[in-house]
């Protein structure tokens, strides 16, 4: 995987430049990369969308986005230099003249033969027309393309999208982005497991009885009904982010930390995933969702999903993986929890086992890792109390050096490093195992905003184990 090398000179074209993702993550992220000196020596960023903006309007829009959502504020010389690299060119399948001209101009200004990166931050329905448009405009050769998620809505549409993409780009030019794989603490799963002798030996069915990947959000759909109504929590979060994280958690040690070997190992995990059993799925919808603007009065879209998956291989056979994510839940957290087997002999007094023996990876930036275990409470009697060992990124390392998921991945795409991007076959496999659920989804059950999903279904799904959230609260300080 890449170190902190700077990429070669580049023209970056941002489709969907006036949208929500560009404002929240991409423009602030590009500016942060510029501010910490990780963008190329010479680069240009061309915003594009179906709307037409002047360069000035786009710079204003970018400044507002960076001001509102960025970690680096848009001031001083760094901003002045950055904003001069921004321009705007509208494009549509019928007319790419302005875009082609803007790219040619930018390449000429940079000089030499700069790299060209297209970022498709557009709604899923616009992936195919945008890719086809790039092909028709002759812009594909020598370029790289970042495609957002979800990549398709089921196996058939993912295959069709892959066919369209491959008619224009070679797979080596395609960077399917899943920004969770760019998060420091998700990446750290690889370091934690494979750089230490302590943890990997217990990372299997002999020692672990369950795994939870829990990503509740307090956010609502934030006005994104147009996207969310056709997507829902399973497609938006589980088949994408949570299963990708599962790939890192469950993989065998790769022969080397390069794209080929990492992807080979995650592909084996996905291959061993059992097709989802609808008996092991809870779909919830928060009360009030149907009143949101743009949502159908009888919408069956789930705003929360909890799923039990199993991996049929030697390492994980019999270990359930519980995945949960949703909107308007009780807290915004991003937790992986591995629960260890109970010791074979219960020699301590009954009632003493209230604590949990879990390893908890909190992968919300800046992230932490906690090992929770039982210890003897001080005193004359041998009573057990909950104890923990905590590693916090922010305490141990300089947070200023950290990059957000998108920042890391845009940088990797410019460097041509595909390690943290998803492959065509892997994406198709995840849709394949989702087939039974997508074909025959259980009915949505209501839940109140601020709770943890429909009860008792969501707790029953995990029985005889317990969700770490909210019962066990946040990792201990
Ligand atoms: C996006 C989803 O991919 O990830 C959103 O579309 C979700 O619905 C978001 O809120 C969560 O990502 P993060 O990194 O902001 O927690």
XYZ file of C-alpha atoms and ligand atoms in Angstrom:
493
model
C 0.000 0.000 0.000
C 1.086 3.568 -0.590
C 3.288 5.435 1.848
C 3.045 9.190 1.765
C 4.463 9.624 -1.733
C 3.122 12.549 -3.734
C 1.319 11.665 -6.934
C 2.419 12.775 -10.381
C 0.818 15.933 -11.797
C -2.934 15.525 -12.287
C -6.175 16.858 -13.669
C -9.046 15.786 -11.407
C -12.572 15.999 -12.779
C -15.282 15.945 -10.163
C -18.683 14.896 -11.510
C -21.481 15.768 -9.107
C -19.435 18.782 -8.026
C -22.505 20.684 -6.840
C -23.845 17.742 -4.813
C -23.905 16.731 -1.175
C -20.920 14.369 -1.246
C -18.697 16.918 -2.987
C -19.626 19.524 -0.376
C -19.313 17.298 2.687
C -16.284 15.225 1.816
C -14.617 15.720 -1.557
C -13.924 19.452 -1.800
C -12.889 19.723 1.882
C -10.830 16.544 1.447
C -9.014 17.798 -1.648
C -8.248 21.049 0.132
C -6.932 19.212 3.177
C -4.669 17.141 0.921
C -3.419 20.402 -0.599
C -2.894 21.954 2.837
C -0.778 19.036 4.073
C 1.262 18.971 0.873
C -0.012 15.664 -0.500
C -1.454 16.873 -3.787
C 0.855 16.845 -6.819
C 3.226 19.638 -7.584
C 0.932 20.823 -10.380
C -2.757 19.983 -10.559
C -6.144 21.299 -11.679
C -9.592 20.406 -10.335
C -12.504 20.729 -12.746
C -15.981 20.626 -11.235
C -18.704 19.272 -13.466
C -22.414 18.604 -13.284
C -25.519 19.039 -15.332
C -25.873 22.536 -13.891
C -23.763 25.294 -15.341
C -21.669 27.404 -12.996
C -19.002 29.962 -13.695
C -15.524 29.317 -12.326
C -16.189 32.056 -9.766
C -19.435 30.457 -8.615
C -17.714 27.082 -8.251
C -14.905 28.635 -6.215
C -17.483 30.249 -3.931
C -19.319 26.960 -3.572
C -16.035 25.212 -2.752
C -15.072 27.852 -0.200
C -18.430 27.490 1.563
C -18.118 23.703 1.605
C -14.581 23.806 2.989
C -15.580 26.430 5.571
C -18.546 24.348 6.720
C -17.243 20.792 6.556
C -13.455 20.972 6.307
C -10.763 20.394 8.910
C -8.474 22.894 7.133
C -10.114 26.311 6.873
C -10.121 28.213 3.543
C -7.757 31.053 4.444
C -4.433 32.502 3.504
C -2.023 31.570 0.801
C -2.889 27.857 0.825
C -6.496 28.624 -0.043
C -5.523 31.245 -2.639
C -3.279 28.761 -4.411
C -5.870 25.974 -4.167
C -8.793 28.017 -5.421
C -6.844 29.076 -8.496
C -6.730 25.431 -9.533
C -10.549 25.193 -9.519
C -12.653 25.660 -12.622
C -16.043 24.468 -13.790
C -17.335 22.849 -16.968
C -20.868 21.553 -17.367
C -21.346 18.306 -19.276
C -24.171 16.104 -20.472
C -24.220 13.006 -22.683
C -25.323 15.257 -25.584
C -22.682 17.872 -25.105
C -19.204 17.369 -23.759
C -17.552 20.202 -25.669
C -17.000 22.447 -22.664
C -15.643 19.596 -20.564
C -13.218 18.385 -23.215
C -12.014 21.955 -23.756
C -11.567 22.494 -19.994
C -9.512 19.303 -19.664
C -7.326 20.215 -22.612
C -6.783 23.691 -21.175
C -5.892 22.302 -17.756
C -3.471 19.767 -19.243
C -1.786 22.474 -21.268
C -1.433 24.715 -18.205
C 0.164 21.890 -16.247
C 2.425 20.837 -19.112
C 3.875 17.401 -19.839
C 1.506 14.439 -19.653
C -0.407 14.753 -16.366
C -2.544 11.940 -14.997
C -6.306 12.266 -15.389
C -8.732 11.186 -12.671
C -12.514 11.230 -12.983
C -14.489 11.018 -9.741
C -18.113 10.004 -10.284
C -19.744 11.506 -7.193
C -23.131 11.191 -8.863
C -26.289 9.236 -7.974
C -26.045 5.513 -8.845
C -28.438 5.930 -11.800
C -25.963 8.340 -13.386
C -22.925 5.976 -13.286
C -23.682 4.262 -16.605
C -24.498 7.413 -18.624
C -21.434 9.195 -17.235
C -19.084 6.311 -18.058
C -20.585 5.999 -21.547
C -20.240 9.749 -22.014
C -16.540 9.587 -21.101
C -16.045 6.793 -23.618
C -17.881 8.666 -26.375
C -15.891 11.845 -25.692
C -12.639 9.898 -26.103
C -11.562 10.754 -22.562
C -10.978 7.231 -21.251
C -7.538 6.226 -22.580
C -4.851 6.779 -19.956
C -7.396 7.961 -17.328
C -8.496 6.514 -14.021
C -12.065 6.578 -12.754
C -13.388 6.532 -9.199
C -16.928 5.151 -8.964
C -19.031 5.640 -5.851
C -21.194 3.105 -4.088
C -23.577 1.350 -4.163
C -22.214 -0.289 -7.301
C -25.480 -1.656 -8.693
C -28.581 -2.538 -6.741
C -28.414 -6.314 -7.139
C -26.308 -8.924 -8.947
C -27.858 -8.336 -12.347
C -27.475 -4.557 -12.287
C -23.916 -4.811 -10.890
C -22.983 -7.144 -13.756
C -24.571 -4.790 -16.278
C -22.725 -1.831 -14.759
C -19.440 -3.738 -14.815
C -20.038 -4.553 -18.497
C -20.662 -0.878 -19.290
C -17.580 0.169 -17.336
C -15.401 -2.492 -18.964
C -16.549 -1.432 -22.425
C -14.882 1.917 -21.727
C -12.191 1.302 -19.088
C -9.860 -1.575 -18.354
C -10.359 -2.960 -14.812
C -6.927 -1.567 -13.870
C -8.279 1.959 -14.512
C -11.339 1.473 -12.275
C -11.351 2.476 -8.603
C -14.634 1.454 -6.923
C -14.556 3.476 -3.748
C -15.790 2.427 -0.319
C -14.632 5.189 1.984
C -14.767 2.979 5.096
C -11.690 1.163 3.763
C -9.825 4.470 3.818
C -10.554 5.116 7.507
C -7.427 5.024 9.660
C -8.897 2.591 12.180
C -10.174 0.197 9.541
C -6.782 0.164 7.898
C -5.312 -0.330 11.345
C -7.140 -3.672 11.570
C -4.477 -4.976 9.199
C -1.649 -3.592 11.336
C -3.263 -4.785 14.553
C -3.717 -8.324 13.265
C -0.638 -8.844 11.136
C 2.066 -6.703 12.764
C 1.680 -8.206 16.249
C 2.183 -11.672 17.662
C -0.373 -11.173 20.430
C -3.739 -10.980 18.706
C -3.669 -13.053 15.533
C -3.314 -16.416 17.328
C -6.725 -15.886 19.018
C -8.409 -14.430 15.932
C -10.475 -17.501 15.071
C -13.338 -19.805 16.019
C -11.326 -21.482 18.785
C -11.336 -18.270 20.832
C -14.010 -15.997 19.404
C -17.689 -16.776 19.802
C -19.237 -13.832 17.895
C -18.354 -10.688 15.990
C -20.433 -7.509 15.749
C -20.014 -4.725 13.216
C -22.322 -2.013 14.465
C -22.704 1.362 12.721
C -25.756 3.133 14.136
C -26.310 6.757 13.108
C -28.413 9.448 14.769
C -28.724 11.256 11.422
C -31.948 11.029 9.469
C -31.840 10.729 5.697
C -30.878 14.435 5.634
C -33.068 15.357 2.674
C -31.632 12.543 0.522
C -34.987 10.812 -0.115
C -34.339 10.627 -3.867
C -31.299 8.457 -3.172
C -32.424 6.688 -0.030
C -35.883 5.517 -1.101
C -34.257 3.346 -3.794
C -31.357 2.301 -1.636
C -32.272 1.660 2.011
C -29.938 0.747 4.843
C -28.902 -2.654 3.497
C -27.688 -1.338 0.134
C -26.411 1.975 1.507
C -24.354 0.563 4.369
C -24.358 -3.204 4.837
C -23.613 -4.729 1.446
C -21.027 -1.982 1.015
C -19.245 -0.578 4.065
C -19.975 -3.222 6.693
C -19.218 -6.237 4.515
C -16.010 -4.592 3.320
C -14.951 -4.135 6.951
C -15.856 -7.787 7.527
C -13.473 -8.679 4.686
C -10.565 -7.087 6.603
C -11.611 -8.625 9.906
C -11.994 -12.128 8.573
C -9.258 -12.463 5.930
C -6.285 -14.800 6.176
C -2.864 -13.152 6.437
C -2.021 -11.968 2.923
C 1.324 -12.984 1.442
C 2.125 -9.298 0.965
C 0.371 -6.001 1.636
C -0.200 -5.166 -1.983
C -3.386 -4.795 -3.971
C -3.289 -8.243 -5.548
C -2.755 -10.167 -2.337
C -5.135 -8.125 -0.188
C -7.882 -8.442 -2.745
C -7.235 -12.163 -3.163
C -7.733 -12.688 0.554
C -10.895 -10.591 0.875
C -12.268 -12.347 -2.223
C -11.812 -15.694 -0.430
C -13.783 -14.393 2.565
C -16.612 -13.193 0.328
C -16.521 -16.496 -1.503
C -16.994 -18.336 1.793
C -19.894 -16.138 2.947
C -23.132 -18.067 3.134
C -26.042 -16.587 1.174
C -28.068 -14.465 3.565
C -30.857 -16.310 5.318
C -33.914 -14.036 5.537
C -34.740 -15.610 8.907
C -31.586 -13.826 10.116
C -32.530 -10.340 8.970
C -34.392 -7.529 10.717
C -35.524 -4.563 8.647
C -36.724 -1.493 10.507
C -38.173 1.862 9.518
C -38.204 4.823 11.881
C -41.553 6.336 12.705
C -41.923 9.513 10.689
C -39.812 8.329 7.733
C -42.896 8.186 5.504
C -43.554 11.876 6.263
C -40.143 12.977 4.984
C -40.170 14.981 1.730
C -39.940 12.678 -1.272
C -40.770 9.471 0.628
C -43.750 7.367 -0.465
C -46.641 7.199 2.015
C -46.455 3.397 1.918
C -42.665 3.137 1.611
C -41.202 -0.271 2.414
C -37.633 1.049 2.423
C -35.722 0.034 5.526
C -33.932 2.786 7.422
C -32.258 0.215 9.644
C -31.053 -3.307 8.964
C -29.559 -5.964 11.192
C -28.226 -9.153 9.642
C -26.487 -12.292 10.847
C -23.954 -13.666 8.366
C -21.729 -16.719 8.515
C -18.462 -17.613 6.899
C -17.996 -21.216 5.884
C -14.269 -21.627 6.254
C -11.898 -23.243 8.744
C -11.189 -20.042 10.630
C -14.759 -18.872 11.169
C -17.083 -21.832 10.824
C -19.841 -21.518 13.441
C -18.984 -17.933 14.439
C -21.900 -15.591 13.734
C -21.119 -12.091 12.445
C -23.841 -9.587 13.382
C -24.058 -6.470 11.222
C -26.297 -3.534 12.094
C -26.700 -0.036 10.715
C -29.469 2.493 10.433
C -30.651 6.054 10.632
C -32.152 7.817 13.647
C -30.826 5.246 16.067
C -29.726 5.863 19.640
C -26.159 7.041 18.944
C -23.675 7.550 16.135
C -20.978 4.932 16.573
C -18.766 2.728 14.423
C -17.819 -0.352 16.424
C -16.377 -3.744 15.730
C -16.690 -6.095 18.703
C -15.139 -9.531 18.981
C -16.518 -11.574 21.876
C -14.315 -14.261 23.412
C -15.526 -17.663 24.576
C -16.312 -18.062 28.231
C -13.723 -20.075 30.163
C -14.696 -23.747 30.403
C -15.031 -23.760 34.179
C -17.161 -21.286 36.169
C -15.237 -21.135 39.412
C -16.233 -17.586 40.429
C -19.394 -16.724 42.370
C -22.614 -16.510 40.383
C -23.445 -12.978 39.316
C -19.790 -12.096 39.057
C -19.731 -12.356 35.280
C -21.469 -9.067 34.503
C -18.507 -7.707 32.603
C -17.715 -8.617 29.046
C -14.654 -10.225 27.570
C -14.505 -8.367 24.313
C -12.102 -6.663 22.002
C -13.675 -3.468 20.704
C -12.414 -1.487 17.741
C -14.024 1.949 17.565
C -13.324 2.999 14.017
C -14.989 6.415 14.043
C -12.173 8.959 13.573
C -9.867 9.234 15.444
C -10.574 5.706 16.723
C -9.610 3.459 19.607
C -9.133 -0.175 20.552
C -10.267 -1.548 23.894
C -9.818 -4.961 25.443
C -12.388 -5.584 28.147
C -11.853 -8.332 30.679
C -12.697 -9.301 34.233
C -10.381 -8.517 37.118
C -10.446 -9.113 40.837
C -11.969 -6.212 42.716
C -9.802 -5.070 45.646
C -10.970 -6.467 48.999
C -11.083 -9.533 51.144
C -13.333 -11.469 48.802
C -12.567 -12.742 45.326
C -15.137 -10.709 43.465
C -14.897 -9.844 39.799
C -15.228 -6.407 38.278
C -15.074 -5.127 34.702
C -11.683 -3.801 33.612
C -10.209 -2.613 30.341
C -7.083 -1.705 28.424
C -7.492 1.121 25.944
C -5.473 2.408 23.018
C -6.623 5.776 21.691
C -5.253 7.009 18.413
C -5.499 10.622 19.510
C -3.406 9.977 22.649
C -0.706 7.932 20.995
C -0.168 9.525 17.619
C -0.296 12.985 16.095
C -3.871 13.344 14.857
C -2.786 16.125 12.495
C -1.154 13.447 10.313
C -4.380 11.527 9.858
C -6.395 11.569 6.670
C -10.130 11.036 6.336
C -11.321 7.980 4.387
C -11.990 9.923 1.210
C -8.726 11.845 1.407
C -6.684 8.690 1.735
C -8.495 6.979 -1.120
C -8.392 9.906 -3.572
C -4.677 10.084 -2.908
C -4.310 6.330 -3.478
C -6.255 6.576 -6.744
C -3.896 9.318 -7.965
C -0.978 7.078 -6.997
C -2.572 4.166 -8.840
C -2.709 2.032 -5.677
C -5.783 -0.212 -5.857
C -5.284 -1.995 -2.508
C -8.222 -0.349 -0.761
C -10.622 -0.361 -3.702
C -13.135 -3.054 -4.522
C -12.918 -5.360 -7.504
C -15.656 -6.209 -9.991
C -15.861 -9.883 -8.954
C -15.957 -9.100 -5.208
C -18.793 -6.608 -5.621
C -20.744 -9.107 -7.691
C -20.191 -11.810 -5.082
C -21.598 -9.579 -2.329
C -24.712 -8.985 -4.395
C -24.926 -12.704 -5.059
C -25.010 -13.626 -1.360
C -27.572 -10.828 -0.831
C -29.901 -12.402 -3.414
C -32.252 -14.223 -1.019
C -32.810 -11.025 0.979
C -33.276 -8.760 -2.040
C -35.691 -11.234 -3.654
C -37.793 -11.789 -0.574
C -37.238 -9.063 2.021
C -39.011 -9.498 5.355
C -41.509 -6.704 6.099
C -40.195 -3.509 7.662
C -40.991 -3.124 11.352
C -41.363 0.322 12.923
C -38.999 1.736 15.540
C -39.036 5.005 17.414
C -36.313 7.531 16.555
C -33.539 7.447 19.139
C -33.933 3.737 19.883
C -31.903 0.775 18.592
C -34.259 -0.675 16.011
C -37.452 -2.726 16.225
C -37.778 -4.650 19.484
C -37.764 -7.453 20.393
C -36.631 -8.519 16.896
C -33.264 -6.818 16.962
C -32.260 -8.329 20.300
C -33.674 -11.720 19.381
C -31.511 -11.764 16.266
C -28.360 -11.805 18.377
C -29.550 -14.082 21.214
C -27.851 -15.775 23.112
C -25.352 -12.930 22.775
C -26.022 -9.230 23.377
C -25.356 -6.158 21.292
C -22.561 -4.194 22.801
C -24.539 -1.011 22.116
C -26.234 0.424 24.032
C -26.003 -2.067 26.925
C -22.262 -1.907 27.403
C -22.020 1.780 26.573
C -18.985 3.364 24.981
C -15.534 1.876 25.468
C -14.254 2.790 28.896
C -12.166 5.926 29.419
C -22.301 6.956 3.244
C -23.772 6.682 3.320
O -21.694 6.106 2.318
O -21.702 6.756 4.523
C -24.425 7.573 4.380
O -24.383 6.909 2.050
C -23.713 7.432 5.691
O -25.804 7.243 4.497
C -22.212 7.632 5.528
O -24.228 8.395 6.597
C -21.447 7.354 6.804
O -20.095 7.641 6.603
P -19.222 8.488 7.665
O -17.829 8.200 7.294
O -19.627 9.899 7.474
O -19.606 8.000 8.991
